[in-house]
mmCIF file of C-alpha atoms in Angstrom:
data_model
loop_
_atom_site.group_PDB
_atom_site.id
_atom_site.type_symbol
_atom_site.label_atom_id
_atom_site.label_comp_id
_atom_site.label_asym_id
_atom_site.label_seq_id
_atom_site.Cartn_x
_atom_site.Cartn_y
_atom_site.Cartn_z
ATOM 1 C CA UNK A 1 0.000 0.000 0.000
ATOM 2 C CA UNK A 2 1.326 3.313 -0.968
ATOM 3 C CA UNK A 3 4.933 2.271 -2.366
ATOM 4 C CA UNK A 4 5.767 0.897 -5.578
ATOM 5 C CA UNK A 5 5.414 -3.020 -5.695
ATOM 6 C CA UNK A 6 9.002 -3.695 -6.253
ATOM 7 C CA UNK A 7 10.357 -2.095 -3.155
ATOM 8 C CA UNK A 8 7.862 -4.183 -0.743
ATOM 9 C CA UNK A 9 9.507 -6.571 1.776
ATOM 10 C CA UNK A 10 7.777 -9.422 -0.732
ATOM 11 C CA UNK A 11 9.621 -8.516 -3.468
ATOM 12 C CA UNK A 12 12.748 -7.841 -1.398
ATOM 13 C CA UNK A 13 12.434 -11.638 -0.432
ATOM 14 C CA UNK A 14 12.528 -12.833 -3.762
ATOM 15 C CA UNK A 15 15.554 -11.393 -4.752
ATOM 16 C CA UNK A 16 17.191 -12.828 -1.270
ATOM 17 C CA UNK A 17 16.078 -16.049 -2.273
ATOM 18 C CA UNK A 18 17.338 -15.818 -5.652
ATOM 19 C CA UNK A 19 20.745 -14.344 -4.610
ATOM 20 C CA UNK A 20 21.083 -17.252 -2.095
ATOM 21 C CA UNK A 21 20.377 -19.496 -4.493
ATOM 22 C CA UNK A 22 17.776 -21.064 -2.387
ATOM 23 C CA UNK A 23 15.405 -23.739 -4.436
ATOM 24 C CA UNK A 24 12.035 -21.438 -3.844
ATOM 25 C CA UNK A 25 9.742 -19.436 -5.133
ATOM 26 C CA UNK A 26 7.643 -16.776 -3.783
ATOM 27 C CA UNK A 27 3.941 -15.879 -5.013
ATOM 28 C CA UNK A 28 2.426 -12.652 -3.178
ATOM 29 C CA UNK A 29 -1.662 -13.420 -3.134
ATOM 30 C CA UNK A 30 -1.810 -10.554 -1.021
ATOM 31 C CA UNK A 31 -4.723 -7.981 -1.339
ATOM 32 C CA UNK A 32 -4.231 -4.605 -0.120
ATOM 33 C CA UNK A 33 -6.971 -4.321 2.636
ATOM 34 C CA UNK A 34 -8.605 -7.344 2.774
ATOM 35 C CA UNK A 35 -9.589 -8.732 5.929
ATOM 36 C CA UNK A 36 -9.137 -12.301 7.667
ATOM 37 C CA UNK A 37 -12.352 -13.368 6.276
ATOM 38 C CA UNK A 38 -11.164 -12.273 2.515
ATOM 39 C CA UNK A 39 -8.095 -14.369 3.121
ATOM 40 C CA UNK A 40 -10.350 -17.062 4.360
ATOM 41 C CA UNK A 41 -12.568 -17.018 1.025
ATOM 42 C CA UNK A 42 -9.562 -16.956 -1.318
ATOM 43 C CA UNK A 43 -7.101 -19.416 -0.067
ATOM 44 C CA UNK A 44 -8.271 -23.082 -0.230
ATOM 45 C CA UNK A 45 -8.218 -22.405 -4.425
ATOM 46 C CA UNK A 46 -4.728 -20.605 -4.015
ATOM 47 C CA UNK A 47 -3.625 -23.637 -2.059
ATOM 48 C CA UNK A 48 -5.023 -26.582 -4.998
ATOM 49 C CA UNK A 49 -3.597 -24.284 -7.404
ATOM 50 C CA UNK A 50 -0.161 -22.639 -6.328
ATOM 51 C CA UNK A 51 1.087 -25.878 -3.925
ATOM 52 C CA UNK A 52 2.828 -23.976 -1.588
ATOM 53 C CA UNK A 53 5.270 -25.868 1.728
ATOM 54 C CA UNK A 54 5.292 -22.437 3.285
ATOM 55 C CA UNK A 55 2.227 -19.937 3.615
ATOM 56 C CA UNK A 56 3.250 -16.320 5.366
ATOM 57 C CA UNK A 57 -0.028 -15.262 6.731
ATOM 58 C CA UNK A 58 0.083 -11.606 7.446
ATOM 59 C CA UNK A 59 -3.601 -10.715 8.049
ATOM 60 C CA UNK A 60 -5.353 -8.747 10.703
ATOM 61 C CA UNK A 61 -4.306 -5.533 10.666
ATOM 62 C CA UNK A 62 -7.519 -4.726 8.771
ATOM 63 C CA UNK A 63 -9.782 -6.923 10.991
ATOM 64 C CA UNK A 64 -8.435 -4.663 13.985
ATOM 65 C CA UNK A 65 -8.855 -1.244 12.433
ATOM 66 C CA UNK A 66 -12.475 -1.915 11.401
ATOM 67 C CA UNK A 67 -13.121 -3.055 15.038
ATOM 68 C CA UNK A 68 -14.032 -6.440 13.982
ATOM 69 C CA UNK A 69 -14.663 -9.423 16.737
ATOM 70 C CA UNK A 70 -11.127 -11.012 17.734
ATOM 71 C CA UNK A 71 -13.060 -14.269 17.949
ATOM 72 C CA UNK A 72 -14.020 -14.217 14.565
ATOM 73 C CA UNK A 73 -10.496 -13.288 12.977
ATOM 74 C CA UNK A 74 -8.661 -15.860 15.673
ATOM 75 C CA UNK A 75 -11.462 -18.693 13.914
ATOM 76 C CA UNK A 76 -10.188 -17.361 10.606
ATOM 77 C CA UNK A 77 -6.748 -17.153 10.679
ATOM 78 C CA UNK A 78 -7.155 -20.726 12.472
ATOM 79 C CA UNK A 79 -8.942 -22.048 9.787
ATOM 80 C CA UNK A 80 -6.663 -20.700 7.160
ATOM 81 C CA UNK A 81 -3.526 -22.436 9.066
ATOM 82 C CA UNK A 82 -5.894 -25.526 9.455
ATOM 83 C CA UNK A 83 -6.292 -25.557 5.214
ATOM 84 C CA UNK A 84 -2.690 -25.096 4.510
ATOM 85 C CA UNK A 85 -1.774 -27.842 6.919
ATOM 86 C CA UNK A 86 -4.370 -30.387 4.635
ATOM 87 C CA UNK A 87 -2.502 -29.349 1.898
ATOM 88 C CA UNK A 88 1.146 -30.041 3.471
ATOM 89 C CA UNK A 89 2.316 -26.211 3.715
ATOM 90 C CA UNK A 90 3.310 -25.269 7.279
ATOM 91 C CA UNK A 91 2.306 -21.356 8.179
ATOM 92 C CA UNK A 92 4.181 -18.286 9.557
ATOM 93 C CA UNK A 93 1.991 -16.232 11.302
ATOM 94 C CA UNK A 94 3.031 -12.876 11.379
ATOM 95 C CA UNK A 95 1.672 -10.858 14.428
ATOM 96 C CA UNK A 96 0.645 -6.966 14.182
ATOM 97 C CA UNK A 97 -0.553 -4.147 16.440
ATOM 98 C CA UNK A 98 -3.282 -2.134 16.014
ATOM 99 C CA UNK A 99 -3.006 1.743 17.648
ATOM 100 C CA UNK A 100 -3.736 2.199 21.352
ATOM 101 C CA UNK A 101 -7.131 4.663 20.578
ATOM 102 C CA UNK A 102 -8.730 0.576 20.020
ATOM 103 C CA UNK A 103 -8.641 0.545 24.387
ATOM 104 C CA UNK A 104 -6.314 -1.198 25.964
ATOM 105 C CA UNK A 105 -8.126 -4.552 26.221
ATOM 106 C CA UNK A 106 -8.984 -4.721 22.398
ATOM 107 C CA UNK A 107 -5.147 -3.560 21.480
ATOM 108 C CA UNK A 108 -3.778 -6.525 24.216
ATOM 109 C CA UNK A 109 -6.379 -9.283 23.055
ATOM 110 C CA UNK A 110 -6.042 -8.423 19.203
ATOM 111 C CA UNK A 111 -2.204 -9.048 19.608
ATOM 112 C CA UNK A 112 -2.763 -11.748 21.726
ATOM 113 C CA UNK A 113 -4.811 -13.666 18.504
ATOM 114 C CA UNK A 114 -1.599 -14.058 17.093
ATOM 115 C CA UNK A 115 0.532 -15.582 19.949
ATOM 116 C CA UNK A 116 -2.453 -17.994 20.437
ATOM 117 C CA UNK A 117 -2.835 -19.464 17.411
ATOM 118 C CA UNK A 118 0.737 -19.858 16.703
ATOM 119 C CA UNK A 119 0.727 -22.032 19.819
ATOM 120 C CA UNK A 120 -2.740 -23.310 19.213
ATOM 121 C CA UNK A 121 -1.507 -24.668 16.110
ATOM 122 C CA UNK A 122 2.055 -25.111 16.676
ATOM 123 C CA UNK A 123 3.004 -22.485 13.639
ATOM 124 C CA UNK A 124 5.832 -20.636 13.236
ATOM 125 C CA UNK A 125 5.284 -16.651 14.728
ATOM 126 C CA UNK A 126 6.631 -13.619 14.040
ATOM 127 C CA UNK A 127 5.171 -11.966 17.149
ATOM 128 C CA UNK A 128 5.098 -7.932 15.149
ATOM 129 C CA UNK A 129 6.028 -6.990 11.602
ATOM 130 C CA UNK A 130 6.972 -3.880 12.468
ATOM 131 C CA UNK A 131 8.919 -4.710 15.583
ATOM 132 C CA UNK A 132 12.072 -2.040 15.498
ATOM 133 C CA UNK A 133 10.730 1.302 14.329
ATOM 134 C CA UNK A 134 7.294 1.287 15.188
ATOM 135 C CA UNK A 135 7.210 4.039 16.694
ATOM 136 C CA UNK A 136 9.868 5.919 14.417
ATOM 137 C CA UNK A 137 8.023 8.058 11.890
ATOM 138 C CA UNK A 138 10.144 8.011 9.404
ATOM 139 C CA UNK A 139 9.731 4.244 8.275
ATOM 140 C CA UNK A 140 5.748 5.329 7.973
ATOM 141 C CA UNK A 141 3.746 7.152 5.037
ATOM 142 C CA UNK A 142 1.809 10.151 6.096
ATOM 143 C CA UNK A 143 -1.112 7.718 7.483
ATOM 144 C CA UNK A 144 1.260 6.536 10.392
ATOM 145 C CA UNK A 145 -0.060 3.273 10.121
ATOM 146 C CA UNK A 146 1.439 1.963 6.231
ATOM 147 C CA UNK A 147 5.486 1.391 6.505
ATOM 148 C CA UNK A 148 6.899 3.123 3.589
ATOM 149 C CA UNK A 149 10.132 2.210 1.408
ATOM 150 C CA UNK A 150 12.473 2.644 3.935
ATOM 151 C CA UNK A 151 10.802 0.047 6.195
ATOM 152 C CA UNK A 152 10.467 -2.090 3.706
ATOM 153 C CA UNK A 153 14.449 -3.950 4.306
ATOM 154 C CA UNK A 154 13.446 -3.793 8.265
ATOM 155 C CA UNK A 155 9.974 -6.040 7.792
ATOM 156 C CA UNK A 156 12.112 -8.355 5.660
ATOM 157 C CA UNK A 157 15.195 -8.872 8.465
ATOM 158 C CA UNK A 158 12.395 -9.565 11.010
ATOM 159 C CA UNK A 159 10.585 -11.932 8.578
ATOM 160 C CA UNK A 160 13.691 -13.727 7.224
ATOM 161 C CA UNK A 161 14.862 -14.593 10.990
ATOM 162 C CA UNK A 162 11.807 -17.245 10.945
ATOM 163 C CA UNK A 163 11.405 -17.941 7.475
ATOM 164 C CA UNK A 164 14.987 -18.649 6.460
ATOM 165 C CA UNK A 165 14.666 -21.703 9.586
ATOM 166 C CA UNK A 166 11.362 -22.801 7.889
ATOM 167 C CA UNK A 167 12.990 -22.953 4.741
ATOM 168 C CA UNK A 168 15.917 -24.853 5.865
ATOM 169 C CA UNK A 169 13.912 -27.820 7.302
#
């Protein structure tokens, strides 16, 4: 959202894998905005059709900033790990925040859907996305919520620490 495609942290991952010369591809089904229940609608046909071993589910954010129930986007994200296990991909769940202004006990439960599930279901968790400058507004577009460009290399280091293990095993 808001940057050009080809300086995204997806994008940025491709070209690590390919410099590594790791045996992977990467295929970004992403949707800018869509919600838990969007990914939940879509992903059974991207998992028949695209075969992945590794799904990076990094959805949420949206759920939380519309105020959505945690109960329904925990049962969706749960579901969505639940699929891609049937189909032999493990998951990394990537965790988010959503601003304080949600009160406090919607902000701690909504990041709290992530640590659960990962354990629930014994996936892989990057606890926050944005953990390192999340509060620095210079990795952040004028919205203060989408990291911009400069971010971009940050989300990737925090993502690679988990996914480069997955990878590997």
């Amino acid at each position: 959202y808001g940057i050009e495609k080809k300086a995204g942290w997806v994008e940025l991952l491709k070209s690590r894998i390919k410099s590594q010369n790791i045996n992977a591809s990467v295929i970004n089904k992403s949707i800018s905005g869509e919600t838990t229940a969007g990914g939940l609608r879509r992903i059974e046909e991207i998992l028949k059709s695209d075969k992945p071993t590794i799904v990076i589910l990094e959805l949420g954010a949206n759920d939380g900033l519309r105020g959505l129930s945690l109960k329904k986007m925990s049962s969706n994200i749960e579901d969505m790990i639940n699929l891609s296990k049937t189909y032999n991909a493990k998951c990394l769940v990537i965790g988010m925040h959503i601003p304080p202004n949600y009160g406090l006990e919607y902000t701690k439960s909504f990041h709290e859907v992530f640590i659960n599930i990962s354990e629930k279901t014994n996936s892989e968790l990057v606890p926050f996305m944005l953990e390192g400058f999340e509060l620095n507004e210079d990795f952040f577009l004028s919205d203060m919520i989408h990291p911009n460009e400069s971010a971009q290399p940050i989300i990737l280091e925090t993502i690679w620490k988990k996914l480069k293990m997955m990878i590997a095993s």
